[in-house]
mmCIF file of C-alpha atoms in Angstrom:
data_model
loop_
_atom_site.group_PDB
_atom_site.id
_atom_site.type_symbol
_atom_site.label_atom_id
_atom_site.label_comp_id
_atom_site.label_asym_id
_atom_site.label_seq_id
_atom_site.Cartn_x
_atom_site.Cartn_y
_atom_site.Cartn_z
ATOM 1 C CA MET A 348 67.862 206.227 286.113
ATOM 2 C CA LEU A 349 67.967 204.216 282.904
ATOM 3 C CA LYS A 350 70.286 206.856 281.467
ATOM 4 C CA MET A 351 72.585 206.416 284.457
ATOM 5 C CA SER A 352 72.590 202.665 283.934
ATOM 6 C CA LYS A 353 73.544 203.173 280.289
ATOM 7 C CA LYS A 354 76.376 205.461 281.309
ATOM 8 C CA ILE A 355 77.627 202.878 283.762
ATOM 9 C CA LEU A 356 77.457 200.215 281.071
ATOM 10 C CA ALA A 357 79.358 202.429 278.652
ATOM 11 C CA VAL A 358 82.067 203.083 281.216
ATOM 12 C CA SER A 359 82.385 199.393 281.944
ATOM 13 C CA SER A 360 82.524 198.556 278.243
ATOM 14 C CA ILE A 361 85.442 200.931 277.870
ATOM 15 C CA ALA A 362 87.012 199.251 280.870
ATOM 16 C CA ALA A 363 86.645 195.873 279.220
ATOM 17 C CA MET A 364 88.333 197.140 276.067
ATOM 18 C CA LEU A 365 91.203 198.575 278.087
ATOM 19 C CA LEU A 366 91.719 195.274 279.823
ATOM 20 C CA THR A 367 92.054 193.442 276.538
ATOM 21 C CA SER A 368 94.277 196.066 274.901
ATOM 22 C CA PRO A 369 98.062 196.331 275.116
ATOM 23 C CA VAL A 370 99.008 198.616 277.977
ATOM 24 C CA SER A 371 101.438 201.446 277.361
ATOM 25 C CA THR A 372 102.170 204.914 278.655
ATOM 26 C CA GLY A 373 100.435 206.245 275.554
ATOM 27 C CA ILE A 374 97.018 205.543 277.052
ATOM 28 C CA VAL A 375 97.442 208.409 279.468
ATOM 29 C CA GLN A 376 99.819 210.603 277.505
ATOM 30 C CA ALA A 377 97.548 210.696 274.457
ATOM 31 C CA GLU A 378 94.952 212.616 276.474
ATOM 32 C CA ALA A 379 97.337 215.433 277.429
ATOM 33 C CA PRO A 380 96.921 218.678 275.435
ATOM 34 C CA ALA A 381 99.667 219.426 272.937
ATOM 35 C CA GLY A 382 102.503 221.309 274.571
ATOM 36 C CA ALA A 383 101.288 220.565 278.084
ATOM 37 C CA LYS A 384 103.984 220.377 280.727
ATOM 38 C CA TYR A 385 103.591 218.479 283.943
ATOM 39 C CA LYS A 386 105.548 216.380 286.363
ATOM 40 C CA PRO A 387 104.504 213.637 288.777
ATOM 41 C CA LEU A 388 103.517 214.758 292.264
ATOM 42 C CA GLN A 389 105.286 212.792 294.962
ATOM 43 C CA LEU A 390 102.929 212.384 297.904
ATOM 44 C CA SER A 391 104.637 212.156 301.270
ATOM 45 C CA GLU A 392 103.525 209.993 304.148
ATOM 46 C CA VAL A 393 101.134 211.656 306.562
ATOM 47 C CA ARG A 394 99.819 210.966 310.024
ATOM 48 C CA THR A 395 96.810 208.663 309.886
ATOM 49 C CA LYS A 396 94.254 208.011 312.614
ATOM 50 C CA GLU A 397 94.099 204.354 313.687
ATOM 51 C CA ILE A 398 91.716 203.707 316.564
ATOM 52 C CA SER A 399 91.515 200.901 319.130
ATOM 53 C CA TYR A 400 88.599 200.447 321.539
ATOM 54 C CA TYR A 401 88.873 199.370 325.196
ATOM 55 C CA LYS A 402 86.322 198.711 327.902
ATOM 56 C CA LEU A 403 86.871 200.511 331.183
ATOM 57 C CA GLY A 404 89.222 198.512 333.385
ATOM 58 C CA ASP A 405 90.724 196.506 330.508
ATOM 59 C CA THR A 406 94.106 195.197 331.672
ATOM 60 C CA ALA A 407 95.540 195.843 328.201
ATOM 61 C CA ILE A 408 95.409 199.593 328.870
ATOM 62 C CA PRO A 409 98.931 200.728 329.889
ATOM 63 C CA ALA A 410 99.080 201.393 333.614
ATOM 64 C CA SER A 411 101.749 204.054 333.068
ATOM 65 C CA LEU A 412 99.426 206.486 331.286
ATOM 66 C CA ASN A 413 99.333 209.996 332.750
ATOM 67 C CA TRP A 414 95.648 210.895 332.653
ATOM 68 C CA VAL A 415 94.952 214.644 332.540
ATOM 69 C CA THR A 416 91.677 215.988 333.924
ATOM 70 C CA ASP A 417 92.334 219.740 333.749
ATOM 71 C CA LYS A 418 92.720 222.356 331.031
ATOM 72 C CA THR A 419 95.765 224.281 332.244
ATOM 73 C CA ALA A 420 97.727 223.344 329.106
ATOM 74 C CA LEU A 421 95.334 225.400 326.986
ATOM 75 C CA ASP A 422 97.596 228.444 326.752
ATOM 76 C CA PHE A 423 96.443 230.032 323.504
ATOM 77 C CA ILE A 424 92.792 230.613 324.488
ATOM 78 C CA PRO A 425 91.593 232.237 327.719
ATOM 79 C CA THR A 426 90.234 229.412 329.862
ATOM 80 C CA THR A 427 87.479 231.728 331.052
ATOM 81 C CA ILE A 428 85.694 231.405 327.706
ATOM 82 C CA VAL A 429 85.955 227.650 327.227
ATOM 83 C CA GLY A 430 83.656 226.329 329.905
ATOM 84 C CA ASP A 431 82.899 223.084 328.038
ATOM 85 C CA VAL A 432 86.568 221.988 328.011
ATOM 86 C CA ASN A 433 87.328 219.109 330.395
ATOM 87 C CA SER A 434 90.903 218.099 329.581
ATOM 88 C CA VAL A 435 93.826 219.464 327.551
ATOM 89 C CA VAL A 436 97.110 217.751 326.679
ATOM 90 C CA LYS A 437 100.030 219.446 324.939
ATOM 91 C CA ASP A 438 102.166 216.579 323.680
ATOM 92 C CA GLU A 439 105.879 216.283 322.908
ATOM 93 C CA ASP A 440 105.312 217.714 319.405
ATOM 94 C CA ASN A 441 103.504 220.790 320.798
ATOM 95 C CA VAL A 442 100.213 219.470 319.468
ATOM 96 C CA TYR A 443 97.164 220.341 321.539
ATOM 97 C CA TRP A 444 94.565 217.677 322.278
ATOM 98 C CA ILE A 445 91.415 219.296 323.655
ATOM 99 C CA GLY A 446 88.734 217.136 325.230
ATOM 100 C CA THR A 447 85.350 218.822 325.565
ATOM 101 C CA GLN A 448 81.786 217.949 326.450
ATOM 102 C CA ASN A 449 81.099 217.801 322.716
ATOM 103 C CA GLY A 450 84.036 215.897 321.290
ATOM 104 C CA LEU A 451 87.798 215.977 320.817
ATOM 105 C CA GLN A 452 89.966 218.484 318.951
ATOM 106 C CA ARG A 453 93.525 218.183 317.703
ATOM 107 C CA VAL A 454 95.234 221.531 317.089
ATOM 108 C CA ASP A 455 98.646 221.624 315.399
ATOM 109 C CA PHE A 456 99.801 225.076 314.300
ATOM 110 C CA THR A 457 102.733 223.566 312.356
ATOM 111 C CA GLU A 458 100.552 221.720 309.830
ATOM 112 C CA LYS A 459 101.432 222.746 306.263
ATOM 113 C CA ASP A 460 97.846 222.506 305.084
ATOM 114 C CA ALA A 461 95.646 225.046 306.862
ATOM 115 C CA ARG A 462 92.750 222.593 306.695
ATOM 116 C CA ASP A 463 94.671 220.211 308.971
ATOM 117 C CA ILE A 464 95.483 222.683 311.738
ATOM 118 C CA VAL A 465 92.247 222.013 313.605
ATOM 119 C CA GLN A 466 90.821 218.491 313.427
ATOM 120 C CA TYR A 467 87.530 217.679 315.139
ATOM 121 C CA MET A 468 86.713 214.140 316.239
ATOM 122 C CA THR A 469 83.325 213.003 317.485
ATOM 123 C CA GLY A 470 81.003 210.021 317.375
ATOM 124 C CA PRO A 471 81.640 206.276 317.765
ATOM 125 C CA ARG A 472 84.585 206.147 315.377
ATOM 126 C CA TYR A 473 86.755 208.206 317.707
ATOM 127 C CA LEU A 474 85.002 208.117 321.087
ATOM 128 C CA TYR A 475 83.915 204.904 322.800
ATOM 129 C CA GLY A 476 80.227 204.173 322.294
ATOM 130 C CA GLY A 477 79.689 207.552 320.645
ATOM 131 C CA ASP A 478 79.748 209.419 323.971
ATOM 132 C CA ASP A 479 81.172 212.839 323.033
ATOM 133 C CA ASN A 480 81.760 213.980 326.616
ATOM 134 C CA VAL A 481 85.541 213.529 326.976
ATOM 135 C CA LEU A 482 86.471 213.135 330.646
ATOM 136 C CA SER A 483 90.270 212.809 330.469
ATOM 137 C CA LEU A 484 93.196 212.472 328.059
ATOM 138 C CA ALA A 485 96.647 210.868 328.073
ATOM 139 C CA ALA A 486 99.407 211.275 325.477
ATOM 140 C CA ASP A 487 100.846 208.027 324.091
ATOM 141 C CA GLY A 488 104.323 209.473 323.457
ATOM 142 C CA ALA A 489 104.148 208.721 319.735
ATOM 143 C CA GLY A 490 101.911 211.488 318.427
ATOM 144 C CA GLY A 491 98.647 209.840 319.439
ATOM 145 C CA ILE A 492 96.215 210.166 322.328
ATOM 146 C CA TRP A 493 94.231 208.034 324.779
ATOM 147 C CA VAL A 494 90.674 209.281 325.309
ATOM 148 C CA LYS A 495 88.370 208.348 328.190
ATOM 149 C CA ASN A 496 84.630 208.896 328.472
ATOM 150 C CA ALA A 497 81.985 207.377 330.736
ATOM 151 C CA LEU A 498 81.585 204.317 328.484
ATOM 152 C CA GLY A 499 85.150 203.324 327.700
ATOM 153 C CA ILE A 500 88.515 204.317 326.276
ATOM 154 C CA THR A 501 89.846 204.768 322.762
ATOM 155 C CA HIS A 502 93.453 204.942 321.651
ATOM 156 C CA ILE A 503 93.833 207.201 318.626
ATOM 157 C CA ALA A 504 97.250 206.299 317.246
ATOM 158 C CA MET A 505 98.751 208.642 314.635
ATOM 159 C CA PRO A 506 101.328 206.615 312.653
ATOM 160 C CA LYS A 507 102.643 207.946 309.366
ATOM 161 C CA ARG A 508 101.250 206.126 306.333
ATOM 162 C CA THR A 509 101.753 206.523 302.606
ATOM 163 C CA MET A 510 98.859 206.716 300.170
ATOM 164 C CA LYS A 511 99.798 203.276 298.859
ATOM 165 C CA GLN A 512 99.700 201.752 302.332
ATOM 166 C CA LYS A 513 96.190 203.129 302.803
ATOM 167 C CA ALA A 514 95.094 201.938 299.369
ATOM 168 C CA ASP A 515 96.441 198.436 300.017
ATOM 169 C CA PHE A 516 94.508 198.275 303.282
ATOM 170 C CA TYR A 517 91.239 199.331 301.644
ATOM 171 C CA GLU A 518 91.814 196.928 298.761
ATOM 172 C CA LYS A 519 92.102 194.075 301.243
ATOM 173 C CA LEU A 520 88.938 195.221 303.017
ATOM 174 C CA ASN A 521 87.034 195.545 299.756
ATOM 175 C CA GLN A 522 87.837 191.998 298.679
ATOM 176 C CA THR A 523 87.155 190.562 302.133
ATOM 177 C CA VAL A 524 84.078 192.530 303.172
ATOM 178 C CA ASN A 525 82.407 194.262 300.220
ATOM 179 C CA ASP A 526 82.787 191.856 297.298
ATOM 180 C CA ARG A 527 79.475 190.325 296.199
ATOM 181 C CA ARG A 528 80.129 188.167 293.141
ATOM 182 C CA GLY A 529 82.342 190.940 291.796
ATOM 183 C CA MET A 530 80.015 193.780 292.753
ATOM 184 C CA VAL A 531 81.181 196.381 295.261
ATOM 185 C CA ALA A 532 78.313 196.503 297.735
ATOM 186 C CA SER A 533 77.449 197.829 301.162
ATOM 187 C CA ALA A 534 78.251 195.262 303.811
ATOM 188 C CA PRO A 535 77.808 194.864 307.536
ATOM 189 C CA PHE A 536 80.681 192.850 308.964
ATOM 190 C CA THR A 537 82.029 191.055 311.992
ATOM 191 C CA PHE A 538 85.585 191.356 313.284
ATOM 192 C CA THR A 539 87.334 188.835 315.493
ATOM 193 C CA ASP A 540 90.828 188.895 316.933
ATOM 194 C CA PRO A 541 91.447 185.934 319.275
ATOM 195 C CA GLY A 542 93.603 186.699 322.262
ATOM 196 C CA LYS A 543 92.757 190.401 322.398
ATOM 197 C CA SER A 544 90.341 191.872 324.923
ATOM 198 C CA TYR A 545 90.031 195.081 322.909
ATOM 199 C CA VAL A 546 89.131 195.909 319.309
ATOM 200 C CA ASP A 547 91.859 197.027 316.906
ATOM 201 C CA TYR A 548 90.667 196.938 313.302
ATOM 202 C CA ASN A 549 94.256 197.438 312.116
ATOM 203 C CA SER A 550 95.522 194.332 313.895
ATOM 204 C CA PRO A 551 97.303 191.946 311.485
ATOM 205 C CA SER A 552 95.851 188.988 313.396
ATOM 206 C CA GLY A 553 92.257 190.207 313.112
ATOM 207 C CA THR A 554 89.713 188.660 310.738
ATOM 208 C CA PHE A 555 86.925 190.478 308.878
ATOM 209 C CA VAL A 556 83.833 188.618 307.667
ATOM 210 C CA GLY A 557 81.497 190.632 305.453
ATOM 211 C CA ARG A 558 77.827 190.085 304.685
ATOM 212 C CA PRO A 559 77.430 192.166 301.513
ATOM 213 C CA THR A 560 73.934 193.245 300.575
ATOM 214 C CA THR A 561 72.553 194.775 297.405
ATOM 215 C CA SER A 562 71.240 198.193 296.432
ATOM 216 C CA ASP A 563 70.274 199.906 293.212
ATOM 217 C CA ASN A 564 73.625 201.734 293.113
ATOM 218 C CA ASP A 565 75.847 198.645 293.037
ATOM 219 C CA GLY A 566 76.598 199.109 289.342
ATOM 220 C CA LEU A 567 77.731 202.694 289.855
ATOM 221 C CA TRP A 568 80.196 201.973 292.653
ATOM 222 C CA THR A 569 81.463 198.818 290.983
ATOM 223 C CA ALA A 570 82.142 200.660 287.716
ATOM 224 C CA MET A 571 84.134 203.294 289.594
ATOM 225 C CA TYR A 572 86.092 200.601 291.404
ATOM 226 C CA ALA A 573 86.789 198.802 288.111
ATOM 227 C CA LEU A 574 88.166 201.977 286.537
ATOM 228 C CA GLY A 575 90.381 202.557 289.562
ATOM 229 C CA GLU A 576 91.799 199.044 289.249
ATOM 230 C CA ILE A 577 92.396 199.588 285.524
ATOM 231 C CA TYR A 578 94.406 202.734 286.256
ATOM 232 C CA ARG A 579 96.250 200.823 288.966
ATOM 233 C CA TYR A 580 97.095 198.062 286.495
ATOM 234 C CA ASN A 581 98.267 200.560 283.871
ATOM 235 C CA THR A 582 100.381 202.470 286.386
ATOM 236 C CA LEU A 583 102.048 199.326 287.717
ATOM 237 C CA LYS A 584 102.869 198.120 284.206
ATOM 238 C CA THR A 585 104.395 201.499 283.409
ATOM 239 C CA GLU A 586 106.363 201.967 286.623
ATOM 240 C CA TYR A 587 107.689 198.405 286.919
ATOM 241 C CA GLY A 588 108.827 198.296 283.305
ATOM 242 C CA LYS A 589 109.615 195.282 281.133
ATOM 243 C CA LYS A 590 111.418 193.280 283.818
ATOM 244 C CA PRO A 591 109.325 193.374 286.993
ATOM 245 C CA THR A 592 110.329 191.297 289.990
ATOM 246 C CA ASP A 593 108.232 188.313 291.013
ATOM 247 C CA ALA A 594 106.551 190.390 293.732
ATOM 248 C CA GLN A 595 105.800 193.140 291.229
ATOM 249 C CA LYS A 596 104.374 190.601 288.794
ATOM 250 C CA GLU A 597 102.013 189.364 291.507
ATOM 251 C CA GLU A 598 100.851 192.922 292.149
ATOM 252 C CA ILE A 599 100.215 193.498 288.439
ATOM 253 C CA VAL A 600 98.245 190.257 288.142
ATOM 254 C CA ALA A 601 96.192 191.120 291.237
ATOM 255 C CA ALA A 602 95.255 194.506 289.765
ATOM 256 C CA ARG A 603 94.231 192.957 286.455
ATOM 257 C CA GLU A 604 92.167 190.243 288.147
ATOM 258 C CA ALA A 605 90.369 192.775 290.356
ATOM 259 C CA ALA A 606 89.605 195.008 287.369
ATOM 260 C CA THR A 607 88.382 192.087 285.265
ATOM 261 C CA ARG A 608 86.167 190.680 288.018
ATOM 262 C CA ALA A 609 84.499 194.042 288.706
ATOM 263 C CA THR A 610 84.036 194.830 285.003
ATOM 264 C CA LYS A 611 82.401 191.472 284.327
ATOM 265 C CA ALA A 612 80.069 192.034 287.279
ATOM 266 C CA VAL A 613 78.865 195.333 285.817
ATOM 267 C CA LEU A 614 78.510 193.941 282.294
ATOM 268 C CA LEU A 615 76.368 191.136 283.716
ATOM 269 C CA LEU A 616 73.710 193.713 284.584
ATOM 270 C CA SER A 617 72.844 193.988 280.880
ATOM 271 C CA TYR A 618 72.062 190.270 280.692
ATOM 272 C CA VAL A 619 70.700 189.304 284.100
ATOM 273 C CA SER A 620 67.254 190.671 283.207
ATOM 274 C CA GLY A 621 66.913 187.872 280.654
ATOM 275 C CA ARG A 622 66.017 190.239 277.808
ATOM 276 C CA ASP A 623 69.180 189.646 275.787
ATOM 277 C CA ASN A 624 68.788 193.119 274.299
ATOM 278 C CA GLY A 625 71.063 195.159 276.547
ATOM 279 C CA PHE A 626 68.365 196.353 278.954
ATOM 280 C CA PRO A 627 70.463 196.969 282.091
ATOM 281 C CA ALA A 628 69.314 196.066 285.575
ATOM 282 C CA ARG A 629 70.538 198.188 288.452
ATOM 283 C CA SER A 630 71.304 195.118 290.570
ATOM 284 C CA TYR A 631 70.054 191.610 291.229
ATOM 285 C CA ASN A 632 69.509 188.957 293.883
ATOM 286 C CA LEU A 633 69.610 185.210 293.534
ATOM 287 C CA THR A 634 66.404 183.497 294.618
ATOM 288 C CA SER A 635 68.461 181.673 297.241
ATOM 289 C CA GLU A 636 69.371 184.932 298.998
ATOM 290 C CA ALA A 637 67.338 186.004 302.004
ATOM 291 C CA ALA A 638 67.120 189.551 300.669
ATOM 292 C CA ALA A 639 65.196 188.266 297.636
ATOM 293 C CA ALA A 640 62.128 187.533 299.758
ATOM 294 C CA THR A 641 59.502 190.100 298.789
ATOM 295 C CA THR A 642 57.039 191.899 301.006
ATOM 296 C CA GLY A 643 54.114 189.633 301.834
ATOM 297 C CA GLY A 644 55.816 186.656 300.216
ATOM 298 C CA THR A 645 54.588 187.541 296.718
ATOM 299 C CA ASP A 646 56.858 187.394 293.710
ATOM 300 C CA TYR A 647 55.875 190.917 292.688
ATOM 301 C CA GLY A 648 55.879 192.504 296.145
ATOM 302 C CA TYR A 649 57.691 195.749 296.881
ATOM 303 C CA GLN A 650 60.953 195.796 298.788
ATOM 304 C CA ALA A 651 61.869 198.162 301.586
ATOM 305 C CA GLN A 652 64.600 199.527 299.306
ATOM 306 C CA SER A 653 63.754 202.307 296.857
ATOM 307 C CA GLY A 654 63.016 200.328 293.747
ATOM 308 C CA PHE A 655 61.050 197.344 292.535
ATOM 309 C CA TRP A 656 62.070 193.715 292.361
ATOM 310 C CA PHE A 657 60.497 191.454 289.768
ATOM 311 C CA HIS A 658 60.346 187.764 288.971
ATOM 312 C CA SER A 659 59.546 187.319 285.318
ATOM 313 C CA THR A 660 58.076 183.818 285.034
ATOM 314 C CA VAL A 661 55.449 183.358 287.740
ATOM 315 C CA ASP A 662 51.953 182.431 286.547
ATOM 316 C CA GLY A 663 48.814 183.823 288.140
ATOM 317 C CA SER A 664 50.413 186.802 289.881
ATOM 318 C CA THR A 665 49.185 190.340 289.555
ATOM 319 C CA ASN A 666 51.680 192.716 287.977
ATOM 320 C CA PRO A 667 51.658 196.023 289.869
ATOM 321 C CA ASN A 668 53.828 197.722 287.269
ATOM 322 C CA GLY A 669 53.568 197.773 283.493
ATOM 323 C CA ILE A 670 57.223 197.045 282.918
ATOM 324 C CA ILE A 671 56.822 193.463 284.099
ATOM 325 C CA PRO A 672 54.972 191.949 281.091
ATOM 326 C CA SER A 673 57.543 193.357 278.683
ATOM 327 C CA MET A 674 60.261 191.629 280.660
ATOM 328 C CA GLN A 675 58.609 188.230 280.857
ATOM 329 C CA ARG A 676 60.437 185.229 279.403
ATOM 330 C CA THR A 677 58.828 181.799 279.192
ATOM 331 C CA ASP A 678 61.805 180.040 277.627
ATOM 332 C CA LYS A 679 64.253 180.683 280.484
ATOM 333 C CA GLN A 680 64.420 179.439 284.058
ATOM 334 C CA PRO A 681 64.958 182.405 286.409
ATOM 335 C CA ILE A 682 67.791 182.282 288.906
ATOM 336 C CA GLY A 683 67.107 185.540 290.706
ATOM 337 C CA TYR A 684 65.582 188.976 290.813
ATOM 338 C CA SER A 685 66.639 192.199 289.115
ATOM 339 C CA ILE A 686 65.880 195.717 290.247
ATOM 340 C CA VAL A 687 64.706 198.786 288.349
ATOM 341 C CA ARG A 688 63.775 202.096 289.888
ATOM 342 C CA VAL A 689 60.260 203.373 289.250
ATOM 343 C CA THR A 690 60.507 207.121 288.535
#
């Protein structure tokens, strides 16, 4: 695990150097083999699943929906061999939506990628409350589907989105929900959208509030995120050229700030242990954070997470692991806990 931490640190150090170096197309082009020929791949917009969740009887559900409770539209498979099918809709684009006792299927024989012809949807993301027994379906007239089970109704909209639109959405979520002092961390969240009786996570009026936690892999994910933001920054500088518009300048600055913040957060892991010799911690907690409370209330107690939290300047405590004395500092006031994995 220490080797992994060193790799993460090395990656982040490279990231830091890139951020402070002049950006040019040569950064990427220099890595291409001599004589290599390539051209940019233009990604087209694709249908993207965006789900809303409704309680049964919600007045926001369109009253005009044509709910289907039979499987007569299933004309490419003998209905005698599909006894678990409850409802089938063939929409205006000749796409089949098949509701079964074990989930929902979307079948589109015109998909260019064979992997997209049959799409299977199950669990609480797609079906209300995670009840996989689909009772009835209704087309929305725009490529999506309404799905009813015994617990509620979901609307699976299928708007076309570009890769950039998706990336922008996740970037907003990351900064709002997952950012923990620059670290990219797991985070439970709450979502509120005043005035709506249903839940639509894509609603522009909705508000996310994250409660990011820590784990011993924070450095890994944050380093990857930092590198992604560095490539984003480099690409924007290249594509927008020497005279970007004001809006483009803002986008470039945002990419640089995100990359810098994440890189600094990873580099901090080499110093937060208090050793001043580059020994990297996997993550850390401030003493003020609830998650820093150790099992049994002892400063050297084990956490429920896989790993070991330590507090380096507590007198009179028993050290359950030999690494603790070597980390102890008497000339510094601790502000938190670091984590190392015992392997």
